[in-house]
Coordinates of C-alpha atoms and ligand atoms in Angstrom, one line a residue:
M638 CA 83.7 95.8 101.3
L639 CA 82.9 95.2 97.6
N640 CA 82.8 98.1 95.3
K641 CA 80.0 98.4 93.2
F642 CA 81.5 99.5 90.4
R643 CA 84.7 97.9 89.3
F644 CA 87.1 97.5 86.8
L645 CA 90.2 96.4 85.6
T646 CA 92.2 97.6 82.6
A647 CA 95.0 95.6 80.4
G648 CA 97.7 96.8 77.9
E649 CA 100.9 98.2 76.8
S650 CA 102.2 101.4 75.7
H651 CA 103.1 99.9 72.2
G652 CA 100.8 96.6 72.5
K653 CA 97.8 95.7 70.2
C654 CA 95.3 97.7 72.4
L655 CA 94.4 98.8 75.9
T656 CA 91.3 97.4 77.1
A657 CA 89.0 97.5 80.2
I658 CA 86.4 95.4 81.6
I659 CA 83.7 97.1 83.9
E660 CA 81.7 95.3 86.3
G661 CA 78.5 96.4 88.6
L662 CA 76.9 98.6 86.1
P663 CA 73.1 98.5 86.9
S664 CA 71.3 98.2 83.1
G665 CA 69.2 101.1 81.3
F666 CA 71.8 103.4 81.2
E667 CA 72.4 104.8 77.6
I668 CA 76.4 105.0 77.0
D669 CA 77.1 107.7 74.8
L670 CA 80.2 106.5 72.7
D671 CA 80.6 110.6 71.2
F672 CA 81.1 111.3 74.4
I673 CA 83.7 109.0 75.9
N674 CA 85.2 109.7 72.5
F675 CA 85.4 113.1 73.4
E676 CA 86.8 112.5 76.9
L677 CA 89.6 110.6 75.0
K678 CA 90.3 113.6 72.9
R679 CA 90.6 115.6 75.7
R680 CA 93.0 113.3 77.2
Q681 CA 95.4 113.9 73.8
T682 CA 95.4 117.5 73.8
G683 CA 97.0 120.1 75.6
Y684 CA 99.8 122.0 74.9
G685 CA 103.3 120.3 75.5
R686 CA 102.0 116.7 74.5
S687 CA 104.5 114.3 73.0
S688 CA 104.4 113.5 69.3
R689 CA 102.8 110.4 70.1
M690 CA 99.5 112.1 70.5
E691 CA 99.4 113.0 66.4
I692 CA 99.7 109.4 65.9
E693 CA 97.2 108.2 67.9
S694 CA 93.3 109.3 67.5
D695 CA 91.8 107.3 70.7
T696 CA 88.4 106.0 70.0
V697 CA 86.6 103.6 71.8
E698 CA 85.2 100.3 70.8
V699 CA 82.7 98.4 73.1
T700 CA 82.5 94.5 72.6
A701 CA 80.5 93.8 75.2
G702 CA 77.9 94.7 77.8
L703 CA 75.5 96.9 75.7
S704 CA 72.3 96.4 73.7
H705 CA 70.6 99.0 71.6
G706 CA 73.4 101.4 73.2
K707 CA 72.2 100.5 76.8
T708 CA 73.8 98.6 79.4
T709 CA 72.3 95.4 80.2
G710 CA 73.8 94.7 83.3
A711 CA 76.7 92.7 82.2
P712 CA 80.2 93.5 82.3
L713 CA 81.3 96.4 79.8
C714 CA 84.0 95.9 77.9
L715 CA 86.1 98.6 76.0
V716 CA 88.7 98.5 73.9
I717 CA 91.4 101.3 72.2
N718 CA 93.4 100.5 69.5
N719 CA 97.1 101.9 69.7
K720 CA 97.9 102.8 65.8
D721 CA 101.7 103.0 67.3
F722 CA 101.5 98.9 67.6
S723 CA 105.3 97.9 67.4
E724 CA 108.2 96.3 69.2
K725 CA 110.2 99.2 70.5
P726 CA 114.0 98.2 70.9
P727 CA 115.5 97.4 74.3
F728 CA 117.3 99.9 76.5
N729 CA 119.5 99.7 80.0
K730 CA 119.7 103.0 81.1
Y731 CA 117.7 103.8 84.2
R732 CA 115.5 106.7 84.3
P733 CA 115.4 108.2 87.9
G734 CA 111.7 109.0 88.5
H735 CA 110.5 106.6 86.6
A736 CA 109.3 102.8 87.0
D737 CA 112.5 101.3 85.2
Y738 CA 114.6 99.9 88.6
A739 CA 112.0 99.2 91.1
G740 CA 109.9 97.5 88.4
S741 CA 113.1 95.5 86.9
V742 CA 114.0 94.4 90.0
K743 CA 110.4 93.3 91.2
Y744 CA 109.5 91.6 88.2
D745 CA 112.8 90.6 87.1
I746 CA 112.2 91.8 83.6
E747 CA 113.6 94.1 81.0
L748 CA 113.6 97.7 81.1
R749 CA 111.4 97.8 78.3
D750 CA 109.1 95.4 79.5
V751 CA 108.5 97.9 82.8
L752 CA 108.1 101.1 80.5
E753 CA 105.6 99.2 78.2
R754 CA 103.3 98.9 81.0
A755 CA 104.3 101.5 83.6
S756 CA 103.7 104.2 80.6
A757 CA 100.9 106.7 81.0
R758 CA 99.8 105.7 78.0
K759 CA 97.3 103.2 80.3
T760 CA 95.4 106.2 81.2
A761 CA 93.7 106.7 78.0
I762 CA 91.5 103.2 78.9
E763 CA 91.3 104.6 82.3
V764 CA 89.3 107.7 80.7
A765 CA 87.3 105.9 78.9
V766 CA 85.8 104.0 82.0
G767 CA 85.8 107.2 83.8
A768 CA 83.4 108.5 80.8
V769 CA 81.1 105.9 81.7
A770 CA 81.1 106.7 85.2
K771 CA 80.4 109.9 83.9
L772 CA 77.7 109.3 82.1
I773 CA 76.2 107.8 85.1
L774 CA 76.4 110.8 87.1
K775 CA 75.3 112.8 84.7
E776 CA 71.7 111.4 84.7
Y777 CA 71.7 112.6 88.4
G778 CA 72.9 115.8 87.4
I779 CA 76.3 115.6 88.7
T780 CA 78.9 117.2 86.3
C781 CA 82.7 118.0 86.8
T782 CA 85.0 120.5 85.3
S783 CA 88.8 120.7 85.3
K784 CA 91.7 123.5 85.3
I785 CA 95.3 124.0 85.3
L786 CA 96.6 126.4 88.3
Q787 CA 100.2 125.9 88.1
I788 CA 102.9 124.7 85.5
G789 CA 106.0 124.8 86.5
S790 CA 106.5 128.2 88.6
A791 CA 104.0 129.7 86.3
T792 CA 100.5 130.4 87.2
A793 CA 99.5 132.1 83.9
D794 CA 101.2 132.4 80.4
F795 CA 101.7 128.3 80.3
E796 CA 102.1 128.1 76.5
K797 CA 105.5 130.2 77.2
E798 CA 106.7 128.1 80.3
I799 CA 106.1 125.0 78.2
D800 CA 108.5 126.4 75.0
K801 CA 111.1 127.7 77.5
A802 CA 111.5 124.1 79.0
K803 CA 111.0 122.3 75.6
E804 CA 114.0 124.6 74.6
K805 CA 116.1 123.5 77.5
G806 CA 114.9 120.1 76.9
I807 CA 113.5 119.5 80.3
T808 CA 110.1 118.9 81.2
L809 CA 107.2 120.4 83.8
G810 CA 104.9 119.3 86.2
G811 CA 101.8 121.3 87.7
K812 CA 99.0 121.6 89.6
F813 CA 95.6 121.4 88.8
E814 CA 92.0 121.5 90.3
V815 CA 88.8 119.2 89.8
V816 CA 85.8 120.5 90.9
F817 CA 82.1 118.2 91.0
K818 CA 79.2 119.7 91.5
N819 CA 75.6 118.6 92.9
L820 CA 76.6 115.8 95.0
P821 CA 74.2 114.4 97.2
V822 CA 75.1 114.8 100.9
G823 CA 76.7 111.3 102.4
L824 CA 78.4 109.8 99.7
G825 CA 81.2 108.1 102.0
S826 CA 81.1 107.5 105.4
Y827 CA 82.9 108.2 109.2
V828 CA 82.5 104.6 110.8
H829 CA 85.7 102.7 109.2
W830 CA 88.8 104.7 107.8
D831 CA 88.9 102.5 104.4
R832 CA 84.9 104.0 103.9
A833 CA 85.9 107.7 103.9
L834 CA 85.6 109.8 100.7
D835 CA 88.2 111.8 100.9
G836 CA 90.7 108.9 101.5
K837 CA 89.3 106.9 98.5
I838 CA 89.8 110.1 96.4
A839 CA 93.2 110.4 97.4
Q840 CA 94.0 106.8 96.8
A841 CA 92.8 107.5 93.4
V842 CA 94.6 110.5 92.4
M843 CA 97.9 110.0 93.8
S844 CA 98.2 106.6 91.9
I845 CA 98.1 108.5 88.5
P846 CA 101.5 108.3 87.3
A847 CA 103.6 111.4 88.4
I848 CA 101.0 112.5 90.9
K849 CA 103.3 113.6 93.9
A850 CA 100.4 115.3 96.2
V851 CA 96.4 115.4 96.4
E852 CA 94.7 118.5 98.6
I853 CA 91.0 118.1 99.0
G854 CA 89.4 122.3 99.6
E855 CA 91.9 124.7 100.5
N856 CA 95.4 124.4 102.0
P857 CA 93.9 125.1 106.1
L858 CA 97.7 126.6 106.5
T859 CA 97.1 129.3 103.8
V860 CA 93.6 130.2 105.0
D861 CA 93.4 133.6 106.3
G862 CA 91.2 133.4 109.3
I863 CA 88.5 130.7 109.9
Y864 CA 89.3 127.5 108.3
H865 CA 85.8 126.0 108.7
D866 CA 82.3 126.7 106.3
E867 CA 80.1 128.5 109.0
M868 CA 76.4 127.4 108.4
F869 CA 73.5 130.0 108.0
E870 CA 69.5 129.9 107.2
E871 CA 68.3 131.3 104.0
N872 CA 64.8 130.5 103.1
G873 CA 64.5 127.6 105.1
K874 CA 67.4 126.0 104.2
M875 CA 71.4 125.7 105.5
V876 CA 73.3 127.5 103.4
R877 CA 77.3 128.1 103.7
R878 CA 79.1 131.4 102.1
T879 CA 82.7 129.4 102.2
N880 CA 83.6 126.4 100.9
N881 CA 87.2 125.7 102.4
A882 CA 86.6 121.7 103.4
G883 CA 86.0 121.3 99.6
G884 CA 82.8 119.5 100.3
I885 CA 83.7 116.9 102.8
E886 CA 83.4 116.7 106.5
G887 CA 83.8 113.5 108.3
G888 CA 84.5 111.5 105.1
M889 CA 81.8 112.4 103.6
T890 CA 80.1 114.5 101.0
N891 CA 78.4 117.5 102.4
G892 CA 76.5 118.9 99.6
E893 CA 78.8 121.6 98.4
D894 CA 81.2 121.5 95.5
L895 CA 83.4 118.7 95.6
V896 CA 87.3 120.4 94.9
V897 CA 90.2 118.6 94.7
K898 CA 93.6 119.6 93.8
A899 CA 96.6 117.4 92.7
V900 CA 100.5 118.0 91.9
M901 CA 102.0 116.4 89.2
K902 CA 106.0 116.3 89.1
P903 CA 107.8 116.9 85.8
I904 CA 108.0 113.8 83.6
P905 CA 111.3 112.0 84.3
T906 CA 112.0 111.3 80.5
M907 CA 114.0 114.3 79.2
V908 CA 116.5 115.4 76.2
K909 CA 118.6 117.0 78.7
P910 CA 119.1 113.3 80.4
L911 CA 119.9 112.9 83.9
R912 CA 123.1 110.7 85.3
T913 CA 122.1 107.7 85.8
V914 CA 123.7 104.1 85.8
D915 CA 122.9 101.4 83.3
T916 CA 121.8 97.8 84.2
N917 CA 125.7 96.9 84.8
L918 CA 126.1 99.4 87.0
C919 CA 128.2 101.9 84.8
E920 CA 127.6 105.5 85.1
C921 CA 125.7 107.0 81.9
E922 CA 123.3 109.2 80.8
A923 CA 119.5 108.0 81.1
H924 CA 117.3 106.7 78.4
F925 CA 115.6 109.2 76.6
E926 CA 112.6 108.7 74.0
R927 CA 109.8 110.4 72.9
S928 CA 108.1 111.9 75.8
D929 CA 105.9 114.9 76.8
T930 CA 107.1 118.3 77.6
C931 CA 104.4 118.8 80.2
A932 CA 101.0 116.3 80.7
V933 CA 99.6 118.5 83.4
E934 CA 96.6 119.1 81.4
A935 CA 95.9 115.9 80.0
C936 CA 96.6 114.4 83.9
S937 CA 93.8 117.0 84.7
V938 CA 91.6 115.0 82.4
V939 CA 93.0 111.8 83.9
A940 CA 91.9 113.0 87.5
E941 CA 88.3 113.5 86.7
S942 CA 88.2 110.3 85.1
R943 CA 89.4 108.6 88.1
I944 CA 87.7 110.6 90.9
A945 CA 84.2 110.1 88.7
C946 CA 84.8 106.3 89.1
V947 CA 84.8 106.5 93.3
L948 CA 82.3 108.8 93.1
V949 CA 80.1 106.7 90.9
D950 CA 80.8 103.7 93.4
E951 CA 79.9 105.4 96.2
F952 CA 76.9 106.7 94.4
L953 CA 75.6 103.1 93.1
Q954 CA 76.1 101.8 96.6
K955 CA 73.8 104.1 98.2
F956 CA 71.3 104.4 95.7
T957 CA 71.7 100.7 94.6
G958 CA 70.1 98.8 92.0
D959 CA 70.3 96.2 89.2
S960 CA 68.7 98.2 87.1
K961 CA 68.5 102.2 86.2
K962 CA 65.1 102.1 87.3
Q963 CA 65.6 101.0 91.3
A964 CA 68.8 103.1 91.3
D965 CA 66.1 106.5 89.9
Y966 CA 63.7 105.0 92.8
H967 CA 66.3 105.0 95.3
Y968 CA 67.9 108.4 94.9
K969 CA 64.4 110.1 94.3
Ligands
EPS911 C1 101.7 108.2 76.6 C2 101.9 107.7 75.6 C3 103.2 107.4 75.6 C4 104.2 108.7 76.3 C5 103.6 109.5 77.4 C6 102.0 109.0 77.7 O1 103.5 107.3 74.6 P1 105.0 107.1 73.7 O2 105.9 106.2 74.8 O3 105.0 106.2 72.4 O4 105.9 108.0 73.4 O5 104.1 109.4 75.2 O6 104.4 108.2 78.5 C7 105.0 108.9 79.7 C8 106.1 109.6 78.7 C9 105.7 108.3 80.3 O7 106.7 108.4 81.0 O8 104.5 107.3 80.8 C10 99.8 108.4 76.6 O9 99.2 108.2 75.7 O10 99.6 109.7 77.3

């Protein structure tokens, strides 16, 4: 099935800029650039980020698709310029856990060229796209938050844990939770495997660099007692008193909060290098260059954005229209 809200991105970590083209936006939606920039700032902050974040101050430029601040129905083109636009030196020592080895075998290119596109830098433009999706969802009262659940083995005092890792020259992964509120019932479908919303969300979150696990709702193995969310009647409405399902039943939203959790592994570029081989198969220590000690907080913002893109696509398929007026009509 063709997505309604589609986008492509281009750009390298130290290239001139990052670009996205979004297709499928109905006309008449206001695009608040301050909100997009606020989201970009959120992605750049968080304890444990690298010094690259002190160089960049990500802001978006819209080069097409807007008239007087509103969408026109034409593709929306977003650009973020890289301040650290420079040719970086080549390297030949694979970093275990990064895309270096498989990427260079697959495309028959230098490790530097793999790093440049494999870098999580490209998530900046994805967050800009996600901010556009969030702006549309917000028009219908749908909001989103996220929080960190764990950094390394710590469930509190995250900064201390990150400081300790930095001293040791290692990096830390973690676990976070994203929640969307006020979703209508029936986004996604049970009729085909590729229309199930939980499947789409899992793909969107799992493909963020360094994500190793995605969970929707409570882990059924850790819930004490009955897992499923019983239904009751209150003031003529069906209500639930638990949300173990995380807002999805049968691959569709069920009107409860959508709760997605994800686990990020430690970033594989480390001051204390791993053992590896170089491109001549000589054993050595892995390549090191500037990297984050911990980027879990940034990753939660990226996950919010990716999920927002999946939800807005479903939303615009269900409440379809070429203009906001038509979408509003179908929503009502
Ligand atoms: C990142 C920008 C990158 C890295 C990081 C994420 O910038 P640079 O390579 O110039 O330091 O800091 O990416 C990784 C560590 C990685 O392994 O992908 C960003 O903007 O998020």
